[in-house]
C-alpha cells in the first residue's frame, strides 16, 4: 500500500487554561467528580476524544452528547450544516434581518433571538434577566443538531424566550465575543467547542457555560429543558452566589490570560527556541502517515511551514534534514489521502483517522489558503512537481467554488448534504462519496491493452481503493452515514497500477484523468452542500497571500491577476477609507451583489494582520507599489487601534469596546496563525520597505511579550517562532534594478521566486516609481548595468556587487557567493 511506504512521528499541544471547579451543583447530572483520572472522567461523560487545545478549531467528528455542566465537562463538536427550509415558516424572529448565513439559519426558530448588540443588552437590564448566549457557525454540524432538536422545539423555545434574553452569535463574524466566552468555557471545563452555550448576567459576565445539550434528560443526564429550568430557579433564589462565582473566574481569567513584556526583558535566543520547537514536534510526529497526533488529524500548515523554515537555516545538520522529511512526508500523505478531494479539488477540514483517509468533509477557506502556500513552498524546496500540482489544484477549487465575481472569497462549504437518492435528512459526505456500483456503471469501457480486459472502473477502483462493500471502517462511521460508500484515496503509485494492469504509465494517467472528469460531472448533478457566502476580511487576506505566492513561484499570470482582483475587492468592499477602518465581513446578496450590514462590523486584529501580510506578498509578486503603500497605511491604523503601549503586543479586538470583557492577546498558532505571530513578521518586513526603525523595535517588543510562551511551549506558536528566527538571522533585501515589464527583469525575478527564502524582502528599484526611493535613500546608488537589469543582495548594511545573470543570483542567494 503506497500510504504505508513512509517514515514515522505527531503533535500534541498543551495550551489549555487550568480548569476551575465551578458551580457543579447548579445543574445535577452525571457526577464524575469522584473519578481521579482525567481518562475516567472522560469515559463517565461519554467523550470520544480529548478536547483540542485553545486556538485550534475543536471539531471532533461525532462526539457523544454532553449532558453535564460539572467542572470536568468538555466537548469538541464536529461541523456540518443544515440548509434553510423551503416550507412555510410558522415563526420568524429578528435574525431574519441579519446577513450572516448562520444567524439566518435560526431566523425561524420559536425563540426570541437577538443578534449581539445594545438592544439585547438593554432588554436584559430593563427586565433583569440573564442572557443565554449561543455561538456557532453556519457549517457546524452539532450547531444544527442543537437547533433542530432544541431551538425548533416549541416548549424549549418558550422557556428560553420567557426567562432569558436569547442572543445568537456567528463566531466568524464576532471572533472577539467568541474568544472571551470560549476562554471562560475552557477555563471552567477544560475544553470547549461549538455550539457554545453560555449564560451571562445583564452586565455580560458569564456565570455558567457548556457546549451542546440534548433537549431532554437522557440516561440520568439533564437535557437543555432541565438545565434552563434549574438555571432560572438558581437565578431567582441563589443569584448572589452565581454572580460571585462568575466574577471570581472572570478576574482570574484577566490575570491568567495577560501577556506582557517584563521591564528589561530581552528577546529569547532564536536558535534555542527553534530547536526546542523542533524537538517538541519530533516527539509528537506520527511517522507512518505524517502529521501530528494519531487521530483526528488536522493539516496544521503552521507546523509544516516552521519545519521548512527550520530546515532552511539548518540544511547541513541531521535535524534540518529530519525537519524537511517530516514536512514533505506529511504533505505527500495528505495529497494522496481522502482528506484531499481527488475529484473536485481542495482539502477537507481534517481526517478522522491516522491515515488521512476518512475526512470530516467540510471545506474551509483558511485551510485552502494556508495549504496552497505550504504546497508551493514544498515545491520550491524539493522540486517535486506533485507539490506544485496540488497547490494549483487547491486554487482551482477556490476559483471555481469559493469565489464571488467581485473578487472576494466565500468562507466555507458544508460537510453534510442531501443524498442523490433524496430524503429529508442530510448526511455527512453525501456529495463526495461513491458506491462501487456507481463507479462500475459510470466507467464500463474496457481499456485497450489492459490484462484480463480490465475496464476503466477496474483501474480506478484499484488505484483509489474502492471496495464493493465500501472502504469506510465502522469505527470511522458511528452514525452509519457512510455505510457501503467509498472515500477515494490513492492506494498505489501510478507505476504500480500500470504494472498491475499491464499498461503504460501514460495510459494510466489518461484513464484516471478521464475518470475523475466523469465523476466530477456526476457530482455536479448531486444536491450541493450548503455554501457559507459570507466573505471575511481575514480569510480573504490569507487567500490573497496564496494566489500571490503560488502565482509568483509558477510565473502564472492568471493567478497573479486573480490575486490583484482579490486585493481590489478588499479595498473596495472591506475598507472604509473615510473612517480608515477595515470591515470584518460582507455578504452575497440575492442578486449576487456584495452587501454590507448597517452598521458594519469593524475589523479585528486578524483582519488587519492577514490583509497586510497578503498585501506584502502581492507586492513581491507584482512589484506594484500601490499594495505596499496600502500595507503601510493599514499597519499604522492597526497600531493605533490594537497596540498595547504598556505590555507590548496587540490585543485581538479594540480595547475601547466595553462589551468585550477580556482584552486577549491570542497566544496560539492553531487552525489559523495568531495575528500577533503574523504581525511580528509584517512589522519586520515593513521596517525594511519603509525605513521605519520604530516598526523593527515594535516587532521585537511584541516577541518579547510572548517570550515565556516561546521559551516554554514553542510548539504552541510555530509561526511566531518563524518570526523570531527572521529577527535573528536578519532579512536579506533583494533589490532588482530594471523595468517591471522587461524580460531581463523577469528572469531575475524568476530566479528569486524559484527558491524558498523565508528571511528576505524583494523590491523593485524602478525610476518610474518613487515610493521606495523616497523612503530608502540607499536605493539611489543602485542601478542597471549597461542597460541590463541587475540584482543587489543586501544584509546587515552591506550589499553585494550587482548580478545580472539569473544563475549567479541563485548561487548568491543560496550560498552567499556569486
PDB file of N, CA, C and O in Angstrom, residues 684-722:
ATOM      1  N   UNK A 684       8.451  43.531  10.775  1.00  0.00           N
ATOM      2  CA  UNK A 684       9.839  43.382  10.348  1.00  0.00           C
ATOM      3  C   UNK A 684       9.971  43.656   8.855  1.00  0.00           C
ATOM      4  O   UNK A 684      10.875  44.396   8.414  1.00  0.00           O
ATOM      5  N   UNK A 685       9.083  43.071   8.059  1.00  0.00           N
ATOM      6  CA  UNK A 685       9.140  43.285   6.612  1.00  0.00           C
ATOM      7  C   UNK A 685       8.928  44.752   6.274  1.00  0.00           C
ATOM      8  O   UNK A 685       9.661  45.337   5.454  1.00  0.00           O
ATOM      9  N   UNK A 686       7.920  45.363   6.904  1.00  0.00           N
ATOM     10  CA  UNK A 686       7.626  46.764   6.602  1.00  0.00           C
ATOM     11  C   UNK A 686       8.752  47.698   7.031  1.00  0.00           C
ATOM     12  O   UNK A 686       8.984  48.731   6.388  1.00  0.00           O
ATOM     13  N   UNK A 687       9.456  47.350   8.097  1.00  0.00           N
ATOM     14  CA  UNK A 687      10.578  48.206   8.512  1.00  0.00           C
ATOM     15  C   UNK A 687      11.643  48.252   7.430  1.00  0.00           C
ATOM     16  O   UNK A 687      12.297  49.283   7.236  1.00  0.00           O
ATOM     17  N   UNK A 688      11.815  47.157   6.697  1.00  0.00           N
ATOM     18  CA  UNK A 688      12.797  47.127   5.607  1.00  0.00           C
ATOM     19  C   UNK A 688      12.292  47.872   4.377  1.00  0.00           C
ATOM     20  O   UNK A 688      13.093  48.424   3.612  1.00  0.00           O
ATOM     21  N   UNK A 689      10.981  47.858   4.155  1.00  0.00           N
ATOM     22  CA  UNK A 689      10.433  48.547   2.985  1.00  0.00           C
ATOM     23  C   UNK A 689      10.306  50.052   3.199  1.00  0.00           C
ATOM     24  O   UNK A 689      10.372  50.825   2.239  1.00  0.00           O
ATOM     25  N   UNK A 690      10.095  50.456   4.436  1.00  0.00           N
ATOM     26  CA  UNK A 690       9.779  51.867   4.688  1.00  0.00           C
ATOM     27  C   UNK A 690      10.881  52.616   5.416  1.00  0.00           C
ATOM     28  O   UNK A 690      10.823  53.846   5.505  1.00  0.00           O
ATOM     29  N   UNK A 691      11.855  51.894   5.964  1.00  0.00           N
ATOM     30  CA  UNK A 691      12.893  52.530   6.753  1.00  0.00           C
ATOM     31  C   UNK A 691      12.424  52.969   8.121  1.00  0.00           C
ATOM     32  O   UNK A 691      13.131  53.720   8.818  1.00  0.00           O
ATOM     33  N   UNK A 692      11.247  52.532   8.549  1.00  0.00           N
ATOM     34  CA  UNK A 692      10.715  52.913   9.860  1.00  0.00           C
ATOM     35  C   UNK A 692      11.365  52.049  10.948  1.00  0.00           C
ATOM     36  O   UNK A 692      10.983  50.901  11.168  1.00  0.00           O
ATOM     37  N   UNK A 693      12.302  52.586  11.652  1.00  0.00           N
ATOM     38  CA  UNK A 693      13.011  51.872  12.698  1.00  0.00           C
ATOM     39  C   UNK A 693      12.063  51.481  13.836  1.00  0.00           C
ATOM     40  O   UNK A 693      12.236  50.442  14.480  1.00  0.00           O
ATOM     41  N   UNK A 694      11.032  52.299  14.066  1.00  0.00           N
ATOM     42  CA  UNK A 694      10.112  52.004  15.172  1.00  0.00           C
ATOM     43  C   UNK A 694       9.352  50.697  14.949  1.00  0.00           C
ATOM     44  O   UNK A 694       8.944  50.036  15.909  1.00  0.00           O
ATOM     45  N   UNK A 695       9.174  50.310  13.686  1.00  0.00           N
ATOM     46  CA  UNK A 695       8.471  49.038  13.437  1.00  0.00           C
ATOM     47  C   UNK A 695       9.368  47.839  13.731  1.00  0.00           C
ATOM     48  O   UNK A 695       8.895  46.797  14.178  1.00  0.00           O
ATOM     49  N   UNK A 696      10.641  47.986  13.493  1.00  0.00           N
ATOM     50  CA  UNK A 696      11.575  46.932  13.893  1.00  0.00           C
ATOM     51  C   UNK A 696      11.549  46.773  15.409  1.00  0.00           C
ATOM     52  O   UNK A 696      11.478  45.645  15.934  1.00  0.00           O
ATOM     53  N   UNK A 697      11.583  47.879  16.122  1.00  0.00           N
ATOM     54  CA  UNK A 697      11.553  47.831  17.582  1.00  0.00           C
ATOM     55  C   UNK A 697      10.220  47.278  18.101  1.00  0.00           C
ATOM     56  O   UNK A 697      10.174  46.521  19.070  1.00  0.00           O
ATOM     57  N   UNK A 698       9.135  47.627  17.430  1.00  0.00           N
ATOM     58  CA  UNK A 698       7.815  47.140  17.841  1.00  0.00           C
ATOM     59  C   UNK A 698       7.724  45.637  17.642  1.00  0.00           C
ATOM     60  O   UNK A 698       7.150  44.922  18.474  1.00  0.00           O
ATOM     61  N   UNK A 699       8.286  45.131  16.555  1.00  0.00           N
ATOM     62  CA  UNK A 699       8.307  43.690  16.312  1.00  0.00           C
ATOM     63  C   UNK A 699       9.074  42.969  17.416  1.00  0.00           C
ATOM     64  O   UNK A 699       8.643  41.926  17.923  1.00  0.00           O
ATOM     65  N   UNK A 700      10.192  43.542  17.803  1.00  0.00           N
ATOM     66  CA  UNK A 700      10.989  42.923  18.863  1.00  0.00           C
ATOM     67  C   UNK A 700      10.264  42.962  20.201  1.00  0.00           C
ATOM     68  O   UNK A 700      10.299  41.994  20.968  1.00  0.00           O
ATOM     69  N   UNK A 701       9.577  44.066  20.477  1.00  0.00           N
ATOM     70  CA  UNK A 701       8.846  44.164  21.745  1.00  0.00           C
ATOM     71  C   UNK A 701       7.675  43.178  21.774  1.00  0.00           C
ATOM     72  O   UNK A 701       7.368  42.594  22.806  1.00  0.00           O
ATOM     73  N   UNK A 702       7.028  43.014  20.634  1.00  0.00           N
ATOM     74  CA  UNK A 702       5.941  42.039  20.544  1.00  0.00           C
ATOM     75  C   UNK A 702       6.458  40.641  20.883  1.00  0.00           C
ATOM     76  O   UNK A 702       5.869  39.917  21.698  1.00  0.00           O
ATOM     77  N   UNK A 703       7.559  40.255  20.271  1.00  0.00           N
ATOM     78  CA  UNK A 703       8.121  38.923  20.520  1.00  0.00           C
ATOM     79  C   UNK A 703       8.567  38.778  21.970  1.00  0.00           C
ATOM     80  O   UNK A 703       8.426  37.704  22.568  1.00  0.00           O
ATOM     81  N   UNK A 704       9.072  39.861  22.536  1.00  0.00           N
ATOM     82  CA  UNK A 704       9.478  39.812  23.936  1.00  0.00           C
ATOM     83  C   UNK A 704       8.279  39.587  24.856  1.00  0.00           C
ATOM     84  O   UNK A 704       8.374  38.871  25.860  1.00  0.00           O
ATOM     85  N   UNK A 705       7.134  40.169  24.504  1.00  0.00           N
ATOM     86  CA  UNK A 705       5.928  39.982  25.320  1.00  0.00           C
ATOM     87  C   UNK A 705       5.517  38.516  25.385  1.00  0.00           C
ATOM     88  O   UNK A 705       4.950  38.067  26.381  1.00  0.00           O
ATOM     89  N   UNK A 706       5.814  37.776  24.335  1.00  0.00           N
ATOM     90  CA  UNK A 706       5.442  36.362  24.284  1.00  0.00           C
ATOM     91  C   UNK A 706       6.627  35.453  24.632  1.00  0.00           C
ATOM     92  O   UNK A 706       6.592  34.254  24.361  1.00  0.00           O
ATOM     93  N   UNK A 707       7.679  36.014  25.217  1.00  0.00           N
ATOM     94  CA  UNK A 707       8.914  35.254  25.407  1.00  0.00           C
ATOM     95  C   UNK A 707       8.730  34.029  26.300  1.00  0.00           C
ATOM     96  O   UNK A 707       9.337  32.985  26.059  1.00  0.00           O
ATOM     97  N   UNK A 708       7.910  34.152  27.337  1.00  0.00           N
ATOM     98  CA  UNK A 708       7.708  32.998  28.217  1.00  0.00           C
ATOM     99  C   UNK A 708       7.070  31.846  27.456  1.00  0.00           C
ATOM    100  O   UNK A 708       7.493  30.694  27.578  1.00  0.00           O
ATOM    101  N   UNK A 709       6.076  32.168  26.679  1.00  0.00           N
ATOM    102  CA  UNK A 709       5.402  31.148  25.855  1.00  0.00           C
ATOM    103  C   UNK A 709       6.367  30.552  24.841  1.00  0.00           C
ATOM    104  O   UNK A 709       6.416  29.342  24.640  1.00  0.00           O
ATOM    105  N   UNK A 710       7.143  31.413  24.188  1.00  0.00           N
ATOM    106  CA  UNK A 710       8.095  30.944  23.185  1.00  0.00           C
ATOM    107  C   UNK A 710       9.159  30.044  23.807  1.00  0.00           C
ATOM    108  O   UNK A 710       9.600  29.075  23.191  1.00  0.00           O
ATOM    109  N   UNK A 711       9.573  30.360  25.003  1.00  0.00           N
ATOM    110  CA  UNK A 711      10.636  29.595  25.655  1.00  0.00           C
ATOM    111  C   UNK A 711      10.126  28.253  26.173  1.00  0.00           C
ATOM    112  O   UNK A 711      10.791  27.223  26.015  1.00  0.00           O
ATOM    113  N   UNK A 712       8.930  28.259  26.773  1.00  0.00           N
ATOM    114  CA  UNK A 712       8.431  27.050  27.423  1.00  0.00           C
ATOM    115  C   UNK A 712       7.677  26.128  26.478  1.00  0.00           C
ATOM    116  O   UNK A 712       7.847  24.905  26.519  1.00  0.00           O
ATOM    117  N   UNK A 713       6.802  26.681  25.638  1.00  0.00           N
ATOM    118  CA  UNK A 713       5.967  25.842  24.761  1.00  0.00           C
ATOM    119  C   UNK A 713       5.994  26.403  23.341  1.00  0.00           C
ATOM    120  O   UNK A 713       4.979  26.843  22.801  1.00  0.00           O
ATOM    121  N   UNK A 714       7.144  26.405  22.697  1.00  0.00           N
ATOM    122  CA  UNK A 714       7.195  26.983  21.351  1.00  0.00           C
ATOM    123  C   UNK A 714       6.306  26.251  20.349  1.00  0.00           C
ATOM    124  O   UNK A 714       5.890  26.833  19.346  1.00  0.00           O
ATOM    125  N   UNK A 715       5.980  24.975  20.623  1.00  0.00           N
ATOM    126  CA  UNK A 715       5.115  24.233  19.708  1.00  0.00           C
ATOM    127  C   UNK A 715       3.742  24.877  19.605  1.00  0.00           C
ATOM    128  O   UNK A 715       3.025  24.678  18.622  1.00  0.00           O
ATOM    129  N   UNK A 716       3.357  25.684  20.602  1.00  0.00           N
ATOM    130  CA  UNK A 716       2.074  26.388  20.549  1.00  0.00           C
ATOM    131  C   UNK A 716       2.122  27.575  19.594  1.00  0.00           C
ATOM    132  O   UNK A 716       1.080  28.053  19.151  1.00  0.00           O
ATOM    133  N   UNK A 717       3.325  28.058  19.253  1.00  0.00           N
ATOM    134  CA  UNK A 717       3.466  29.263  18.424  1.00  0.00           C
ATOM    135  C   UNK A 717       4.512  29.068  17.321  1.00  0.00           C
ATOM    136  O   UNK A 717       5.451  29.860  17.211  1.00  0.00           O
ATOM    137  N   UNK A 718       4.373  28.042  16.485  1.00  0.00           N
ATOM    138  CA  UNK A 718       5.401  27.822  15.452  1.00  0.00           C
ATOM    139  C   UNK A 718       5.532  28.975  14.466  1.00  0.00           C
ATOM    140  O   UNK A 718       6.624  29.244  13.968  1.00  0.00           O
ATOM    141  N   UNK A 719       4.423  29.675  14.192  1.00  0.00           N
ATOM    142  CA  UNK A 719       4.514  30.810  13.272  1.00  0.00           C
ATOM    143  C   UNK A 719       5.270  31.966  13.922  1.00  0.00           C
ATOM    144  O   UNK A 719       6.046  32.661  13.260  1.00  0.00           O
ATOM    145  N   UNK A 720       5.081  32.148  15.220  1.00  0.00           N
ATOM    146  CA  UNK A 720       5.824  33.195  15.907  1.00  0.00           C
ATOM    147  C   UNK A 720       7.296  32.828  16.034  1.00  0.00           C
ATOM    148  O   UNK A 720       8.165  33.716  15.990  1.00  0.00           O
ATOM    149  N   UNK A 721       7.586  31.539  16.165  1.00  0.00           N
ATOM    150  CA  UNK A 721       8.994  31.113  16.174  1.00  0.00           C
ATOM    151  C   UNK A 721       9.640  31.480  14.844  1.00  0.00           C
ATOM    152  O   UNK A 721      10.801  31.909  14.797  1.00  0.00           O
ATOM    153  N   UNK A 722       8.915  31.338  13.747  1.00  0.00           N
ATOM    154  CA  UNK A 722       9.444  31.745  12.432  1.00  0.00           C
ATOM    155  C   UNK A 722       9.768  33.239  12.428  1.00  0.00           C
ATOM    156  O   UNK A 722      10.791  33.658  11.869  1.00  0.00           O
TER     157      UNK A 722
END
